Coordinates of C-alpha atoms in Angstrom, one line a residue:
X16 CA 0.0 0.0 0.0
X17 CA 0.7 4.0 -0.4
X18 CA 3.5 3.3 -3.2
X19 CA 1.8 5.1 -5.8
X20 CA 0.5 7.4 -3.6
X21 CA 1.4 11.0 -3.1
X22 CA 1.3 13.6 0.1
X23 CA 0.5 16.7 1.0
X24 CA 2.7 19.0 -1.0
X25 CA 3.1 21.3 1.7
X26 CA 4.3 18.0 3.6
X27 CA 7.1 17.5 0.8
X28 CA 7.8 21.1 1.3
X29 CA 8.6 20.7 4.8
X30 CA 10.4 17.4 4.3
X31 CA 12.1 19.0 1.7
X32 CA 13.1 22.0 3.7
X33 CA 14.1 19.9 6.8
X34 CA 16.4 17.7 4.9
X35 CA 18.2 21.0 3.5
X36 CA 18.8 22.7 6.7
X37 CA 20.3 19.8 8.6
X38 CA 22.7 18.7 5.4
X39 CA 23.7 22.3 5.9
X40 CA 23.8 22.4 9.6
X41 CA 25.9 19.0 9.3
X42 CA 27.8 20.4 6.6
X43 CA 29.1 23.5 8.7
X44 CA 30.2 21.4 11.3
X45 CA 32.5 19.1 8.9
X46 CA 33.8 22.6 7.8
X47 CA 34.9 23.7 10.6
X48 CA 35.8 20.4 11.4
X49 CA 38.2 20.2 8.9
X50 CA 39.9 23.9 9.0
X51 CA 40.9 22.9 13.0
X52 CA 42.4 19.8 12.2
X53 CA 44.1 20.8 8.9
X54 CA 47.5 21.2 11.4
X55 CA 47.1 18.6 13.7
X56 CA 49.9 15.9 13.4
X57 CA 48.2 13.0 13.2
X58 CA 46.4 14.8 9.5
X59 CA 50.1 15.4 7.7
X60 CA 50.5 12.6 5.9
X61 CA 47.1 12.3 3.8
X62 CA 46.4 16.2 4.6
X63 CA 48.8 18.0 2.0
X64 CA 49.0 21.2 0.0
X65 CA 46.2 21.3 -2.7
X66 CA 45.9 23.6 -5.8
X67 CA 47.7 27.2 -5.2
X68 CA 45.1 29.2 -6.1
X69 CA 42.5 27.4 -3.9
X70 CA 45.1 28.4 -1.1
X71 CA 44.1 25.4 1.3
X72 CA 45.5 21.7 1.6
X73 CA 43.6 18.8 0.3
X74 CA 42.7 15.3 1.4
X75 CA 44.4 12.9 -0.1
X76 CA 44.2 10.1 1.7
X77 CA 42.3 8.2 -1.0
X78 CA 45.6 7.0 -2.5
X79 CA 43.4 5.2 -5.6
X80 CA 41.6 8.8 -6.5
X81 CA 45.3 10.3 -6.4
X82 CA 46.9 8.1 -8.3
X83 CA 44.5 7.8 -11.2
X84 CA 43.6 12.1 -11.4
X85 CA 47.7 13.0 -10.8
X86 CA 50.5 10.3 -11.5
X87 CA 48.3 8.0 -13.9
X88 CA 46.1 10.6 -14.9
X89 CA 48.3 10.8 -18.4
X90 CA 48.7 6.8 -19.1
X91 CA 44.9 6.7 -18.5
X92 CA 43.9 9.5 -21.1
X93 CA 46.8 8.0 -23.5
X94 CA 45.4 4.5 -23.5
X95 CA 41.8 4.9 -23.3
X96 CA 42.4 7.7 -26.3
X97 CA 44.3 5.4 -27.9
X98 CA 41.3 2.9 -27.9
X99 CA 38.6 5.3 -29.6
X100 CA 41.1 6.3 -32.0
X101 CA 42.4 2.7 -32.8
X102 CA 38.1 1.3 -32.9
X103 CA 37.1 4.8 -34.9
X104 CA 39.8 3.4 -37.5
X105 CA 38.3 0.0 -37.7
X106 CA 35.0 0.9 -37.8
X107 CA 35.9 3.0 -40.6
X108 CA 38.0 0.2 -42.5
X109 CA 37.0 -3.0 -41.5
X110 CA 33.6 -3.1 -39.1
X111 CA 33.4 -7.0 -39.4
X112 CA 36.9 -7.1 -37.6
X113 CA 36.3 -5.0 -34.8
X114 CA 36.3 -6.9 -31.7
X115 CA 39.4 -9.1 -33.0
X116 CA 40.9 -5.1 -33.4
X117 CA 39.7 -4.3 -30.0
X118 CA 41.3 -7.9 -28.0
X119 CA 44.6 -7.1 -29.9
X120 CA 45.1 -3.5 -29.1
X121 CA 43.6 -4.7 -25.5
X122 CA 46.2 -7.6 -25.0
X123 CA 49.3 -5.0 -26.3
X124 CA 48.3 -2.5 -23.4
X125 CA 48.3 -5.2 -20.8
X126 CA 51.6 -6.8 -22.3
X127 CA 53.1 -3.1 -22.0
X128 CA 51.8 -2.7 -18.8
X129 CA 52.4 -6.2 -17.0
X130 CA 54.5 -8.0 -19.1
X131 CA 54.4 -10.8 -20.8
X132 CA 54.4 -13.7 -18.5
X133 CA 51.3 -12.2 -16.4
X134 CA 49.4 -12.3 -20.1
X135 CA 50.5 -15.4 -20.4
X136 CA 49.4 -16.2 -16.7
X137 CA 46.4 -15.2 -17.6
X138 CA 45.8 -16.7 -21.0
X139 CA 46.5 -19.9 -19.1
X140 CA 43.3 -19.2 -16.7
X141 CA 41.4 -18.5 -20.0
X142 CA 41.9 -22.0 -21.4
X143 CA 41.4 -23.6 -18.5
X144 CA 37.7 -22.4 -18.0
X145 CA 37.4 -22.5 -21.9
X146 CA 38.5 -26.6 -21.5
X147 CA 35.7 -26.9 -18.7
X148 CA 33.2 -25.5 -20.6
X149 CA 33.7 -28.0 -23.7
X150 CA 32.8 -30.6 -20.5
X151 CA 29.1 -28.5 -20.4
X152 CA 29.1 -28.9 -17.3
X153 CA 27.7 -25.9 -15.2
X154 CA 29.4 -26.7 -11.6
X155 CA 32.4 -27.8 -12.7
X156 CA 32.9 -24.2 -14.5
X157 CA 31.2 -22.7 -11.6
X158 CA 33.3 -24.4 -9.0
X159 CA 36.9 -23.7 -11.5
X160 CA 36.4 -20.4 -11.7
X161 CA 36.1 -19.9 -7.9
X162 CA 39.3 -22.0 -7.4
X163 CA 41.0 -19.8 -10.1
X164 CA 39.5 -16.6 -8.5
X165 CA 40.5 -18.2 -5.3
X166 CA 44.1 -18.6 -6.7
X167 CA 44.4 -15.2 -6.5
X168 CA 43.3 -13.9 -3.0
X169 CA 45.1 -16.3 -1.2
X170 CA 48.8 -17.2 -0.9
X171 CA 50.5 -19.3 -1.2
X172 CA 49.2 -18.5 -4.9
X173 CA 48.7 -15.3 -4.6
X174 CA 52.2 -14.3 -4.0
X175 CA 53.5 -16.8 -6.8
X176 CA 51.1 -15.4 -8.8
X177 CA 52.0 -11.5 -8.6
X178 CA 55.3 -12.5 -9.7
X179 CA 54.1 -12.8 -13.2
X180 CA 54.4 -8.8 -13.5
X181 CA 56.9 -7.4 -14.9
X182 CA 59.1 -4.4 -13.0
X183 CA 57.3 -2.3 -10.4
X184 CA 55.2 0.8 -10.0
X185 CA 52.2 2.4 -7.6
X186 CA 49.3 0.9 -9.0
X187 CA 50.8 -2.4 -9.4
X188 CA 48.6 -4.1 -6.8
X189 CA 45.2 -2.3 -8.2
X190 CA 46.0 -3.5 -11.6
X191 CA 47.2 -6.9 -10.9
X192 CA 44.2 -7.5 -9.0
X193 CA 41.8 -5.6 -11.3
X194 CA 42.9 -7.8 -14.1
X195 CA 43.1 -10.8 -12.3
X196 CA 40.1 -10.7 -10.4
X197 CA 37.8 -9.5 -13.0
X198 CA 39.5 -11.7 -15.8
X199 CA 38.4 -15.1 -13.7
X200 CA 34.7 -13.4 -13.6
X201 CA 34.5 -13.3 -17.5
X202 CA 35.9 -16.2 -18.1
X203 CA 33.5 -17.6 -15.9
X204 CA 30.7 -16.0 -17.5
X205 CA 31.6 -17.8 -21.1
X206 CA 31.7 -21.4 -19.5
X207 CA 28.9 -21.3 -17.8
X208 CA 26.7 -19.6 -20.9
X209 CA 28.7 -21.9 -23.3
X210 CA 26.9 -24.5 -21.1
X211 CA 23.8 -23.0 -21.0
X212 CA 23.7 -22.5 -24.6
X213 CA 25.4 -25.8 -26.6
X214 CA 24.1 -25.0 -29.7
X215 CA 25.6 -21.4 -30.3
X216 CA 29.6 -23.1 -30.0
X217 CA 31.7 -20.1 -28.6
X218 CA 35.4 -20.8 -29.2
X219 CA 38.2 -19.6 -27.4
X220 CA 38.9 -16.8 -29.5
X221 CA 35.2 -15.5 -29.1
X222 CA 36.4 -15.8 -25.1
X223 CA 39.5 -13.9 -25.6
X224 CA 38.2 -11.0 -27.7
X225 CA 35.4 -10.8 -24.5
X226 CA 38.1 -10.7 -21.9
X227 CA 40.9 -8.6 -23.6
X228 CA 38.5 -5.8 -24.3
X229 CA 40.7 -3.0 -22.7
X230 CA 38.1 -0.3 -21.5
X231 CA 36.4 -3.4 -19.2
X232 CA 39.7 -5.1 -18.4
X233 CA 41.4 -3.7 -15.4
X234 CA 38.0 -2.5 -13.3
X235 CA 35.3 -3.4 -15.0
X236 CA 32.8 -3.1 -15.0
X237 CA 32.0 -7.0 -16.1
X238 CA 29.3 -7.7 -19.0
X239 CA 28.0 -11.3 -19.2
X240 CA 29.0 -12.6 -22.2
X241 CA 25.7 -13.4 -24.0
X242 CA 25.3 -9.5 -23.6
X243 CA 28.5 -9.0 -24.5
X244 CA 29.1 -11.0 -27.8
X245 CA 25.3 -9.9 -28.5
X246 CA 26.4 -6.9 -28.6
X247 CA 29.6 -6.8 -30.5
X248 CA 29.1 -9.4 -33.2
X249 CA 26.9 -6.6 -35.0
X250 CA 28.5 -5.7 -38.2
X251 CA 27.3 -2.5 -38.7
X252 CA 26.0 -1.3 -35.6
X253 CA 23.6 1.7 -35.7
X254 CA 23.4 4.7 -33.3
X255 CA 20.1 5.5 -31.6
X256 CA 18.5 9.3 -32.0
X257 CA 20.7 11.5 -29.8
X258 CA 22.8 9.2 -28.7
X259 CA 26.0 11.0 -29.6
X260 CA 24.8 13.6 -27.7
X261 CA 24.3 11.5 -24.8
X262 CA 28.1 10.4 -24.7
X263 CA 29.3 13.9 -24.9
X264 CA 27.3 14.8 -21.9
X265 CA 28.5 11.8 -19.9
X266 CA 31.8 12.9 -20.7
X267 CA 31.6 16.4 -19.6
X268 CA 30.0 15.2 -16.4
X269 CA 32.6 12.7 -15.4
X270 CA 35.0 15.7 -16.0
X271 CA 33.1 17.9 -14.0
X272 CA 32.5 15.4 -11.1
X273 CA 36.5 15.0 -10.9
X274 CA 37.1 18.7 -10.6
X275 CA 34.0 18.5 -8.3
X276 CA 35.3 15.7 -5.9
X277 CA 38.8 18.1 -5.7
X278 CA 38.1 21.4 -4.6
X279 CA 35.7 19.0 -1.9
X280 CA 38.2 18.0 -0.9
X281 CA 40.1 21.2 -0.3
X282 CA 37.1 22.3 2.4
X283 CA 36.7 18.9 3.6
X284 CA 38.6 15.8 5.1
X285 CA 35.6 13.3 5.1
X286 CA 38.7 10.6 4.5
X287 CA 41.3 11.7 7.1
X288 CA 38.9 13.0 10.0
X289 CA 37.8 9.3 10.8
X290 CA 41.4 8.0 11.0
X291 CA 41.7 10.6 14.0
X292 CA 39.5 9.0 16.5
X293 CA 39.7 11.1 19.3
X294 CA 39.3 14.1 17.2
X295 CA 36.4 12.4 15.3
X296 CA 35.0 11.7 18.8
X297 CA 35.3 15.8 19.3
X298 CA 32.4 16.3 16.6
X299 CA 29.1 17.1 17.3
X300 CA 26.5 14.6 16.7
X301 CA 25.4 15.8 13.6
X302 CA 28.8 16.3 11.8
X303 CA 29.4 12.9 13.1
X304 CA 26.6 11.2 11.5
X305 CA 27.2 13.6 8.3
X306 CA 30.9 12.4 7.9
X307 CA 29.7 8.6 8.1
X308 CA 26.8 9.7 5.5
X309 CA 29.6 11.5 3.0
X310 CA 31.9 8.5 3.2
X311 CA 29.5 6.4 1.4
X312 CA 28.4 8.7 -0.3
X313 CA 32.2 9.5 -1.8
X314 CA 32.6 5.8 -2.3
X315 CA 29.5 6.0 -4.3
X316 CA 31.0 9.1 -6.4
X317 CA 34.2 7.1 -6.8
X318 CA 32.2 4.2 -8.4
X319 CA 30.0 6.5 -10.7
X320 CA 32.9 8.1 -11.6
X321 CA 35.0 5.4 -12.5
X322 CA 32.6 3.4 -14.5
X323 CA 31.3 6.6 -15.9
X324 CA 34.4 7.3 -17.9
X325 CA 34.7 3.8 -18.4
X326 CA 31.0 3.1 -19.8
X327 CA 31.5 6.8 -22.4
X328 CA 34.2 4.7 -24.0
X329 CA 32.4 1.7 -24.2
X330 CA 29.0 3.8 -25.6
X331 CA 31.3 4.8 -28.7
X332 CA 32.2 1.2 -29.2
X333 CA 28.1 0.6 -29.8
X334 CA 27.9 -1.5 -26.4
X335 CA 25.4 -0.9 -23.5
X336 CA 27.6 -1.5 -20.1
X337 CA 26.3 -1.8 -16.8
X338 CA 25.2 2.1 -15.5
X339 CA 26.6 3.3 -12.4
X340 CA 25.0 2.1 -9.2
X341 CA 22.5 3.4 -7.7
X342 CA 22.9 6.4 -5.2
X343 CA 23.3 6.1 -1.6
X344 CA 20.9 8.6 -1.1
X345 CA 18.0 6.9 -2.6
X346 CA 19.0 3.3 -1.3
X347 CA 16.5 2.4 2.2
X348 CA 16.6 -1.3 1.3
X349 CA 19.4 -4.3 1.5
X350 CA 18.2 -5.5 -1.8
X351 CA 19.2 -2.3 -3.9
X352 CA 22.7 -2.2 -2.3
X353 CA 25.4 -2.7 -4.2
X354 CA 28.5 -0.6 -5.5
X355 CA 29.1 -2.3 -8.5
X356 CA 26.2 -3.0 -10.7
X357 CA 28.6 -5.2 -13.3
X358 CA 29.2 -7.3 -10.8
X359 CA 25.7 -7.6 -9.1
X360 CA 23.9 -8.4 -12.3
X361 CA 26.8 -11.4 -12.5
X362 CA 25.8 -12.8 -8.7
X363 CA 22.3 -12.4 -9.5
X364 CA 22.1 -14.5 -12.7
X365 CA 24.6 -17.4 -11.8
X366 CA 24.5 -17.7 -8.1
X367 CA 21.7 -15.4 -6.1
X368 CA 18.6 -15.6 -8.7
X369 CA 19.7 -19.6 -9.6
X370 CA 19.1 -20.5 -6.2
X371 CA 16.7 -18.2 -4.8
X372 CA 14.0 -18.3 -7.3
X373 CA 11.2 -15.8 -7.0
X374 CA 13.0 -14.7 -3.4
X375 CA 9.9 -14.9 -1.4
X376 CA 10.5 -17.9 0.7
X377 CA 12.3 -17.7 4.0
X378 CA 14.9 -21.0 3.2
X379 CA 15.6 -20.3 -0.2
X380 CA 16.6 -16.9 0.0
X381 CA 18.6 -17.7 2.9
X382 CA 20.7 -20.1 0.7
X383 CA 21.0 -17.7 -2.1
X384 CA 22.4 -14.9 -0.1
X385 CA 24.9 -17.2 1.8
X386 CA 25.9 -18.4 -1.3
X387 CA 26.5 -14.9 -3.0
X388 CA 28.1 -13.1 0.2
X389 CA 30.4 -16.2 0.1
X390 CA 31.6 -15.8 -3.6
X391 CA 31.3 -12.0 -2.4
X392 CA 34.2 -12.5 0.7
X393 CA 36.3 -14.2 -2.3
X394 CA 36.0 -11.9 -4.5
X395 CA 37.3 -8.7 -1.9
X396 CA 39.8 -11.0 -0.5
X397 CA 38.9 -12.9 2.6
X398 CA 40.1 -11.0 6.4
X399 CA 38.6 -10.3 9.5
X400 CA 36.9 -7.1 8.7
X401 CA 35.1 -8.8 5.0
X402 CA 33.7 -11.5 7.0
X403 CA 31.8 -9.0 8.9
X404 CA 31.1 -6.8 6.2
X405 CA 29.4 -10.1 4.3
X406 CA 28.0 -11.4 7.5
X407 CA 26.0 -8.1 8.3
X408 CA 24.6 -7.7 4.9
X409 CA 23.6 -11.0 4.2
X410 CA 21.8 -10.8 7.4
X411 CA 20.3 -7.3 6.4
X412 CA 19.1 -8.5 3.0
X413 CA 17.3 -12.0 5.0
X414 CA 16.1 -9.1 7.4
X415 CA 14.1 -7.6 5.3
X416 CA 12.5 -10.8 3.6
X417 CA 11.4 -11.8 7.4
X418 CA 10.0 -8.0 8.0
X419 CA 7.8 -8.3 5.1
X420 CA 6.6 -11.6 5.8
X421 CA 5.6 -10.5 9.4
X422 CA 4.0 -7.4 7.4
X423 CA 1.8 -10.4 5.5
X424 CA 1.0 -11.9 8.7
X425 CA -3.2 -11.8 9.6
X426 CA -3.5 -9.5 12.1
X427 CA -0.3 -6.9 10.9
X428 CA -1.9 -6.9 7.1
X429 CA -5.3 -6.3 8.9
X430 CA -3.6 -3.5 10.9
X431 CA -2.4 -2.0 7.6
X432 CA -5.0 -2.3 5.6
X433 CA -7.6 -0.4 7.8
X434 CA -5.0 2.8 7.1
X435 CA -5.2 4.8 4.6
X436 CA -2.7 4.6 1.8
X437 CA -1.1 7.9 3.0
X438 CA 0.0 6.7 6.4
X439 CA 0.7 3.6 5.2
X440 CA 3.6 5.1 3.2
X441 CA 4.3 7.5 6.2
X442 CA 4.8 4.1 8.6
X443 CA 6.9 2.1 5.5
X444 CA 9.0 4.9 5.3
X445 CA 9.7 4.7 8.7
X446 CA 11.2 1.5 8.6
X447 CA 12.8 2.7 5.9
X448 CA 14.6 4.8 7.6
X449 CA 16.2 3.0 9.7
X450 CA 17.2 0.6 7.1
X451 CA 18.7 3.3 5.7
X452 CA 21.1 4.0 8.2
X453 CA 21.5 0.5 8.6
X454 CA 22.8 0.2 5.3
X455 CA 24.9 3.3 5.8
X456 CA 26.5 1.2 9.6
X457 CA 26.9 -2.0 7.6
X458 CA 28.7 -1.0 4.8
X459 CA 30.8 1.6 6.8
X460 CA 32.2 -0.9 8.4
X461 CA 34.5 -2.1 5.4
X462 CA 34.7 1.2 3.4
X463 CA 36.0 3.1 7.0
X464 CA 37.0 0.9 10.2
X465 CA 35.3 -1.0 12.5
X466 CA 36.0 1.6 15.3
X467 CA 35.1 4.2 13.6
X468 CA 32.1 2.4 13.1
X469 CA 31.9 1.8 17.0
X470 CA 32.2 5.4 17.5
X471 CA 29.3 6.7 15.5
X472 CA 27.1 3.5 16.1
X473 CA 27.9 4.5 19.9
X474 CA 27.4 7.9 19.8
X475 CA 24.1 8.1 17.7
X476 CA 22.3 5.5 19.7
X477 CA 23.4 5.4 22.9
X478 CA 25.0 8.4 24.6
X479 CA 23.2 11.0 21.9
X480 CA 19.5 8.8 23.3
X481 CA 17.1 10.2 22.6
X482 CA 17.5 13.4 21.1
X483 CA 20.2 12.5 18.8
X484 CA 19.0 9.2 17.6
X485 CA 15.2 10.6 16.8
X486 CA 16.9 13.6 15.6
X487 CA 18.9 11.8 12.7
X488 CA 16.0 9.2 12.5
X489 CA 13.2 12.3 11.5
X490 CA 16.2 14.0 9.2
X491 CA 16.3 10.7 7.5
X492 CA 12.8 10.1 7.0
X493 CA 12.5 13.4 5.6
X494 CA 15.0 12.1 3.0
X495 CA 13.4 8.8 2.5
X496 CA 9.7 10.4 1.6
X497 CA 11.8 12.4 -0.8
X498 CA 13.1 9.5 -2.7
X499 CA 9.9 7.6 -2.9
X500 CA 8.0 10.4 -4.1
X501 CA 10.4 10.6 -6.8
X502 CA 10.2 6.6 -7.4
X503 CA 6.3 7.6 -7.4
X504 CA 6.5 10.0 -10.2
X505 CA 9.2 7.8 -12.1
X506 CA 6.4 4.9 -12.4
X507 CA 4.0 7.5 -13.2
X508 CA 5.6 8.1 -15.9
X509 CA 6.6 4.9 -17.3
X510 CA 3.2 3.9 -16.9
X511 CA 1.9 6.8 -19.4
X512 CA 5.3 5.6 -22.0
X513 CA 4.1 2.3 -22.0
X514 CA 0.4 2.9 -22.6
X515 CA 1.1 5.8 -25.4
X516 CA 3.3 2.8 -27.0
X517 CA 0.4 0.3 -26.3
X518 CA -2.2 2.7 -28.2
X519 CA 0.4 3.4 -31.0

């Protein structure tokens, strides 16, 4: 109930205007949270001198977002440049050899990068899953690509492994895992359609063209194959109305977001101001819960970002990647998590849909997410702190799924069903909110630290009780309203698309 329904609009004005003033009130506080700590010792070596004519230092403690906007920023712009230029060419001269054009040029850049025995390293884990899928077999592909993925998050292999790559440099460890990691996922992906389709007989070089495809290779994000090959095996792809346009925009946003995400960080040290805890601990309340909000919310930005200049090349090669994920701000449920849509849409169609089914039986969904948070703590390398990550969100997404069944129970659906659909949405957003900012605790714990996770968990619930907690709870509630009524108007109007193409 109350999903398609709309309030009061001088009730989404005040929500509206409620939301505003305490991101602002929370936002001051980080400010002047940031220009008292700028000297403090313990910020010197990820608080540094920023652009001159800013006049402040800059946090740079994200070494990732430093290294690919300042040292690699060049090699970046030269290979992904080189890319379009090399696939405008072969579109232009030969169309019908465009993804063999695309694996070749691919393969070079990782041979100049890594070497040659890490391409060959990797070629090896290519045949492998390409022998295992001739078997047709779904769990025995299944099963060796987790082994292979496994091969590369835990030593002894790991370490034997990584010295495949040839000299030394910053990103080394990014890239070798990027590649790696990624490379095991798409190989994974051709086995186990090659099973699921026997007639269509993919070969090995239809597998190598998928996985040397440099724009996707080093972090994604991943494409299933059947989308993939779909996708490129068109001769003479055509673009959509506007479409051009559409890449040029993306573009100049990405750009703008980076320039964006810099002078941020010139005013504020959401990155550095949690590694301090006892200055952390020296913020009020609500620049506290604002700094654990705007570390998602950065990782979010990171993701977007990344993908975003990643998916603009990919968009000029005709292909449709995975978009960004979905905002922080406008996630309140476990089920819409995720900061990688590539990889979610992977776990959904070989491990979380494929044993959950319709996901509205307790037992079922219970395996499905067990499975997929296991694959998961592979995939980000298993330690301490990813087994708790996994642990808390698998729990949050089962959460959820008991929740609504309790909300189908006799006398609770009774309960809701005598209210109107107004306050029903009112009490659903509610519980949205604080699944909302259990999302935000969850997922903080692995993007941050767990104490500074302790810290804010302790001082929003229990010494800031009650004011604080119902404080941040109403703030976020506000926020929540905000986003459904924008989810409202979204179905609205897909409902009026799809009938004006039904009557057409």
């Amino acid at each position: 109930m109350g999903i398609r329904t709309t309030l009061p609009t001088t009730e989404l004005g005040l929500y509206s205007l409620v939301l505003s003033g305490a991101l602002a009130y929370a936002g001051r506080g980080l400010l002047e949270a940031s220009q008292d700590g700028a000297h403090r010792k313990a910020f010197r070596e990820s608080v540094r001198p920023g652009w001159e004519y800013i006049g402040r230092k800059m946090d740079v403690a994200d070494f990732e977002w430093v290294m690919w906007f300042t040292s690699f920023r060049n090699i970046i712009v030269f290979a992904l440049s080189g890319h379009v230029l090399f696939a405008k060419l072969c579109t232009m001269v030969a169309p019908q050899l465009r993804s063999w054009m695309y694996a070749v040029y691919g393969a070079l850049a990782v041979l100049g990068t890594m070497g040659p025995w890490y391409l060959l390293l990797l070629f090896g884990h290519c045949v492998s899953l390409y022998v295992a899928s001739l078997l047709g077999q779904p769990w025995l592909c299944l099963g060796l690509g987790l082994v292979s993925l496994a091969s590369f998050k835990l030593d002894p292999l790991i370490s034997w492994q990584s010295g495949f790559v040839t000299g030394t440099f910053d990103l080394q460890e990014v890239l070798f895992h990027g590649g790696s990691g990624f490379t095991v996922l798409r190989c994974t992906s051709f086995a186990l359609e090659s099973c699921a389709h026997p007639d269509r007989r993919y070969s090995l070089a239809d597998l190598l063209k998928y996985n040397f495809y440099l724009p996707f290779f080093f972090f994604g994000p991943i494409m299933t194959f059947d989308r993939f090959h779909a996708q490129m095996s068109q001769v003479e792809p055509v673009r959509q109305e506007g479409e051009l346009w559409r890449i040029r925009a993306q573009a100049g946003l990405s750009v703008v977001t980076i320039i964006a995400v810099d002078i941020f960080f010139h005013f504020f040290y959401i990155l550095t101001i949690p590694s301090d805890l006892k200055f952390a601990n020296r913020l009020p309340d609500s620049a506290l819960a604002g700094l654990a909000y705007s570390n998602l919310v950065y990782d979010w930005v990171k993701a977007a970002v990344l993908f975003g200049v990643v998916n603009t090349v990919a968009r000029l090669d005709h292909l449709d990647p995975p978009q960004p994920p979905k905002c922080i701000t406008a996630l309140y449920v476990f089920a819409e998590t995720h900061f990688d849509r590539g990889i979610n849409d992977w776990l959904c169609k070989y491990v979380y849909d494929h044993i959950g089914g319709e996901h509205s039986e307790v037992i079922p969904e219970l395996g499905a997410t067990v499975a997929t948070f296991a694959i998961t703590t592979l995939w980000l390398g298993p330690c301490d702190i990813v087994y708790l990550w996994s642990f808390l969100n698998c729990f949050g997404l089962n959460f959820e799924l008991w929740v609504q069944k309790l909300a189908e129970w006799g006398p609770l659906a009774q309960i809701e069903a005598s209210m109107s659909e107004q306050m029903s949405r009112r009490v659903r957003a509610l519980f949205g909110a604080m699944n909302f900012w259990a999302i935000i605790m969850y997922n903080l714990v692995s993007l941050n630290s767990l104490e500074f996770t302790e810290l804010v968990a302790r001082r929003l619930l229990l010494t800031g009780f009650p004011q604080t907690t119902l404080a941040v709870l109403f703030v976020t509630y506000c926020g929540v309203q905000l986003v459904k009524e924008r989810e409202r108007t979204m179905a609205l109007e897909e409902d009026q698309k799809q009938d004006k193409e039904k009557r057409e």
